[in-house]
Amino acid sequence: MTLSIRNQLPGTVTTVTPGEVMATVGILLTGGQSLTAAITREAVTDLALAPGTPVRALVKSTEVSLATGPVAGLSIRNQLPGTITEITTGEAMASVKIDVDGGALTAAITRAAVDDLALKTGDPAVALIKSTEVSLSTT
């Protein structure tokens, strides 16, 4: 299956914490970083997720926010540090590519945000991803 979702990070399930409707799934990415996905319990069952299950974490580029460093006091669980490798800007929007341990991410953000944060190729950045914006597929 081919998907339009650019951000696809391989990893392994470490934990599954079921709730009444939703579950949180802890993932150890191949680069050693941790990621949390919040998905339905039905999806956990359909994908037969359990510790040790290989998965691919999928995140649309429009759901990746950027910071110039780690952010404290924030409810966003997933903060992946990396290095900016490419910035492509248009009149209103920009595409920012970031190398993180074990993969790469693309963030679609406003050009104003790129300017305000003074982002440049080679700079460190932190990708911020809400756990509810992480989808999972089995590999």
Backbone as numpy.savetxt, mean C-alpha at the origin, in Angstrom:
# Nx Ny Nz CAx CAy CAz Cx Cy Cz
-4.98 -13.38 -14.90 -5.82 -12.22 -14.90 -4.92 -10.98 -14.90
-5.22 -10.05 -15.78 -4.50 -8.79 -15.83 -5.35 -7.72 -15.17
-4.73 -6.92 -14.31 -5.45 -5.88 -13.58 -4.87 -4.51 -13.89
-5.70 -3.49 -13.75 -5.22 -2.12 -13.94 -4.59 -1.57 -12.68
-4.68 -2.28 -11.58 -4.10 -1.81 -10.31 -2.58 -1.93 -10.41
-1.90 -0.79 -10.34 -0.44 -0.77 -10.50 0.30 -1.36 -9.30
-0.22 -1.10 -8.13 0.49 -1.50 -6.91 0.10 -2.91 -6.50
1.04 -3.83 -6.69 0.84 -5.23 -6.36 2.07 -5.72 -5.62
1.94 -5.88 -4.30 3.07 -6.26 -3.46 2.90 -7.69 -2.96
3.86 -8.57 -3.24 3.77 -9.95 -2.77 4.13 -10.06 -1.29
3.48 -11.01 -0.63 3.77 -11.24 0.78 3.12 -12.53 1.27
3.17 -12.70 2.58 2.63 -13.89 3.22 1.76 -13.46 4.41
0.60 -14.09 4.54 -0.29 -13.79 5.66 0.39 -14.21 6.96
0.37 -13.31 7.95 0.92 -13.63 9.27 -0.17 -13.80 10.31
-1.26 -13.03 10.18 -2.36 -13.11 11.14 -3.69 -12.86 10.43
-4.73 -13.45 10.97 -6.10 -13.16 10.55 -6.91 -12.94 11.81
-7.48 -11.74 11.96 -8.28 -11.41 13.13 -9.71 -11.14 12.66
-10.61 -12.14 12.84 -11.97 -11.96 12.35 -12.81 -11.09 13.29
-13.71 -10.32 12.68 -14.71 -9.57 13.40 -16.07 -10.08 12.96
-17.12 -9.35 13.30 -18.46 -9.81 12.91 -18.66 -9.79 11.40
-18.21 -8.74 10.74 -18.38 -8.61 9.29 -17.03 -8.51 8.57
-16.10 -7.79 9.18 -14.79 -7.56 8.58 -13.72 -8.32 9.37
-12.58 -8.47 8.72 -11.42 -9.09 9.37 -10.20 -8.25 9.03
-9.23 -8.26 9.91 -7.95 -7.66 9.56 -6.98 -8.80 9.28
-6.16 -8.57 8.25 -5.20 -9.57 7.83 -3.82 -8.93 7.87
-2.93 -9.49 8.67 -1.55 -9.03 8.71 -0.75 -9.74 7.64
0.09 -8.98 6.96 0.88 -9.52 5.85 2.34 -9.11 6.05
3.24 -10.04 5.86 4.66 -9.75 5.82 5.05 -9.67 4.36
5.40 -8.47 3.89 5.79 -8.30 2.50 7.15 -8.92 2.25
7.45 -9.26 1.02 8.72 -9.93 0.71 9.91 -9.06 1.08
9.74 -7.76 1.15 10.82 -6.86 1.56 10.99 -6.75 3.05
10.14 -7.46 3.84 10.26 -7.46 5.29 9.36 -6.48 6.01
8.63 -5.65 5.27 7.73 -4.69 5.90 6.37 -5.33 6.16
5.68 -4.81 7.16 4.35 -5.31 7.50 3.28 -4.45 6.87
2.17 -5.08 6.52 1.04 -4.41 5.93 -0.22 -5.00 6.56
-1.25 -4.18 6.73 -2.53 -4.66 7.25 -3.61 -4.40 6.21
-4.44 -5.42 5.97 -5.59 -5.28 5.08 -6.85 -5.51 5.90
-7.86 -4.70 5.68 -9.17 -4.90 6.30 -10.13 -5.33 5.20
-10.54 -6.60 5.23 -11.40 -7.16 4.19 -12.58 -7.87 4.86
-13.56 -8.26 4.07 -14.72 -8.94 4.65 -14.34 -10.34 5.13
-15.09 -10.82 6.10 -14.88 -12.21 6.57 -15.14 -13.18 5.43
-16.14 -12.84 4.60 -16.46 -13.69 3.46 -15.24 -13.83 2.54
-14.51 -12.73 2.31 -13.32 -12.78 1.47 -12.23 -13.65 2.11
-12.10 -13.57 3.44 -11.13 -14.42 4.13 -11.44 -15.89 3.87
-12.72 -16.23 3.95 -13.15 -17.61 3.71 -12.95 -18.00 2.25
-13.41 -17.13 1.33 -13.30 -17.43 -0.11 -11.85 -17.63 -0.55
-10.93 -16.84 0.04 -9.52 -16.94 -0.32 -8.77 -17.97 0.53
-9.48 -18.57 1.52 -8.88 -19.54 2.43 -7.61 -18.98 3.08
-7.73 -17.74 3.61 -6.57 -17.08 4.20 -6.28 -17.61 5.60
-5.03 -17.89 5.84 -4.54 -18.35 7.13 -3.06 -18.00 7.18
-2.48 -17.95 8.37 -1.04 -17.69 8.44 -0.27 -18.64 7.51
0.64 -18.06 6.74 1.44 -18.83 5.79 0.94 -18.77 4.36
-0.29 -18.27 4.16 -0.84 -18.19 2.81 -0.12 -17.10 2.01
0.42 -17.44 0.83 1.01 -16.40 -0.02 -0.10 -15.55 -0.64
0.09 -14.23 -0.62 -0.90 -13.31 -1.16 -0.21 -12.19 -1.93
-1.01 -11.44 -2.63 -0.56 -10.22 -3.29 -1.47 -9.12 -2.78
-0.86 -8.07 -2.21 -1.61 -6.91 -1.73 -1.78 -5.94 -2.89
-3.01 -5.54 -3.15 -3.34 -4.69 -4.29 -3.86 -3.35 -3.77
-3.30 -2.26 -4.29 -3.71 -0.92 -3.87 -3.74 -0.01 -5.09
-4.89 0.62 -5.33 -4.97 1.59 -6.43 -4.06 2.77 -6.13
-3.44 3.32 -7.16 -2.52 4.44 -6.97 -3.21 5.67 -6.39
-4.51 5.81 -6.62 -5.25 6.95 -6.06 -5.48 6.81 -4.56
-5.18 5.64 -4.01 -5.38 5.39 -2.58 -4.07 5.44 -1.79
-2.99 5.85 -2.44 -1.69 5.97 -1.78 -1.43 7.45 -1.54
-1.26 7.82 -0.28 -0.87 9.19 0.09 0.61 9.18 0.40
1.22 10.36 0.38 2.66 10.45 0.65 2.95 11.42 1.77
3.99 11.12 2.51 4.53 12.01 3.54 6.04 12.04 3.34
6.66 13.10 3.84 8.11 13.22 3.69 8.86 12.48 4.80
8.13 11.92 5.78 8.72 11.15 6.86 7.63 10.42 7.60
7.98 9.55 8.55 6.98 8.83 9.34 6.04 9.81 10.03
4.78 9.41 10.16 3.76 10.27 10.75 3.23 9.60 12.02
3.36 10.31 13.15 2.83 9.80 14.42 1.41 10.33 14.63
0.66 9.65 15.48 -0.67 10.12 15.82 -1.64 10.05 14.66
-1.55 9.00 13.88 -2.37 8.85 12.68 -3.01 7.48 12.68
-4.27 7.40 12.27 -4.95 6.11 12.28 -4.57 5.22 11.10
-3.89 5.75 10.11 -3.48 4.93 8.97 -2.43 3.93 9.43
-2.74 2.65 9.30 -1.88 1.58 9.80 -0.65 1.36 8.95
-0.78 1.53 7.66 0.28 1.16 6.75 1.12 2.37 6.37
2.37 2.37 6.82 3.32 3.42 6.49 4.59 2.73 5.98
4.78 2.79 4.67 5.90 2.10 4.04 6.95 3.11 3.58
8.11 3.13 4.23 9.16 4.06 3.81 9.83 3.60 2.52
10.26 4.57 1.74 10.95 4.25 0.50 11.64 5.47 -0.07
12.01 5.37 -1.33 12.71 6.43 -2.03 11.98 6.75 -3.33
11.79 8.04 -3.60 11.12 8.46 -4.83 12.06 8.18 -6.01
11.53 7.47 -7.02 12.33 7.13 -8.19 11.91 7.89 -9.44
10.67 8.39 -9.45 10.19 9.10 -10.64 8.99 9.96 -10.28
8.92 11.14 -10.86 7.77 12.02 -10.70 7.36 12.50 -12.09
6.11 12.27 -12.44 5.56 12.75 -13.70 4.41 13.69 -13.35
4.51 14.94 -13.78 3.47 15.91 -13.43 2.69 16.36 -14.65
1.42 16.62 -14.40 0.55 17.23 -15.40 0.07 18.55 -14.84
-0.93 19.12 -15.46 -1.46 20.41 -15.00 -2.06 20.30 -13.60
-2.81 19.23 -13.33 -3.50 19.10 -12.06 -2.98 17.95 -11.18
-2.59 16.86 -11.81 -2.22 15.65 -11.06 -0.78 15.25 -11.35
-0.27 14.38 -10.47 1.08 13.86 -10.63 1.08 12.36 -10.29
2.03 11.66 -10.89 2.28 10.26 -10.58 3.67 10.20 -9.95
3.73 9.65 -8.75 5.00 9.56 -8.03 5.29 8.09 -7.76
6.44 7.62 -8.26 6.85 6.24 -8.05 7.85 6.19 -6.91
7.67 5.17 -6.05 8.50 5.01 -4.86 8.98 3.57 -4.79
10.27 3.38 -4.61 10.81 2.05 -4.33 10.71 1.81 -2.84
10.08 0.71 -2.46 10.03 0.27 -1.07 10.70 -1.09 -1.02
11.14 -1.51 0.15 11.78 -2.81 0.25 10.85 -3.89 -0.30
11.31 -4.61 -1.29 10.54 -5.71 -1.85 9.56 -5.32 -2.94
9.57 -4.07 -3.40 8.64 -3.70 -4.45 8.65 -2.22 -4.76
7.64 -1.81 -5.48 7.50 -0.41 -5.86 6.03 -0.02 -5.75
5.80 1.25 -5.46 4.44 1.79 -5.37 4.33 3.02 -6.24
3.14 3.26 -6.74 2.84 4.49 -7.45 1.73 5.20 -6.70
1.91 6.50 -6.48 0.89 7.34 -5.84 0.41 8.36 -6.86
-0.90 8.46 -7.02 -1.49 9.51 -7.85 -1.95 10.61 -6.89
-1.23 11.74 -6.92 -1.53 12.84 -6.01 -1.62 14.14 -6.82
-2.07 15.19 -6.20 -2.17 16.45 -6.93 -0.79 17.04 -7.18
-0.70 17.82 -8.24 0.55 18.51 -8.52 0.86 19.50 -7.39
-0.19 20.11 -6.83 0.00 21.05 -5.72 0.66 20.35 -4.53
0.29 19.08 -4.27 0.90 18.33 -3.17 2.39 18.09 -3.44
2.73 17.76 -4.68 4.14 17.57 -5.05 4.91 18.85 -4.78
4.33 19.98 -5.19 4.98 21.28 -5.00 5.07 21.64 -3.52
3.97 21.48 -2.78 3.95 21.84 -1.36 4.94 21.02 -0.54
5.08 19.73 -0.89 6.00 18.85 -0.17 7.42 18.94 -0.73
7.59 19.66 -1.83 8.88 19.81 -2.50 9.50 18.44 -2.81
8.69 17.55 -3.36 9.15 16.20 -3.67 10.10 16.22 -4.86
11.17 15.42 -4.75 12.14 15.30 -5.82 12.60 13.85 -5.92
13.00 13.45 -7.11 13.57 12.13 -7.31 14.78 11.96 -6.40
14.85 10.81 -5.74 15.94 10.51 -4.82 15.61 10.83 -3.38
14.54 11.58 -3.14 14.14 11.93 -1.77 13.49 10.74 -1.07
13.64 10.66 0.25 12.87 9.67 0.99 11.41 10.09 1.05
10.53 9.12 1.13 9.09 9.37 1.27 8.47 8.19 1.99
7.31 8.41 2.56 6.57 7.35 3.22 5.21 7.22 2.54
4.90 6.03 2.05 3.60 5.76 1.45 2.62 5.42 2.57
1.50 6.12 2.59 0.46 5.92 3.60 -0.75 5.27 2.93
-1.18 4.12 3.47 -2.28 3.38 2.87 -3.22 2.90 3.97
-4.48 3.34 3.91 -5.47 2.85 4.87 -5.68 1.35 4.67
-5.85 0.62 5.74 -6.01 -0.84 5.65 -7.26 -1.21 4.87
-8.28 -0.35 4.89 -9.51 -0.64 4.13 -9.32 -0.48 2.63
-8.19 0.09 2.20 -7.92 0.28 0.78 -7.00 -0.80 0.20
-6.67 -1.79 1.02 -5.82 -2.90 0.57 -6.70 -4.09 0.24
-6.63 -4.52 -1.01 -7.33 -5.75 -1.43 -6.29 -6.86 -1.51
-6.76 -8.09 -1.43 -5.83 -9.22 -1.46 -6.22 -10.21 -2.56
-5.22 -10.82 -3.15 -5.45 -11.94 -4.06 -4.48 -13.04 -3.66
-4.90 -14.25 -3.89 -4.01 -15.37 -3.62 -3.19 -15.62 -4.87
-1.98 -16.10 -4.65 -1.06 -16.28 -5.78 -0.97 -17.74 -6.18
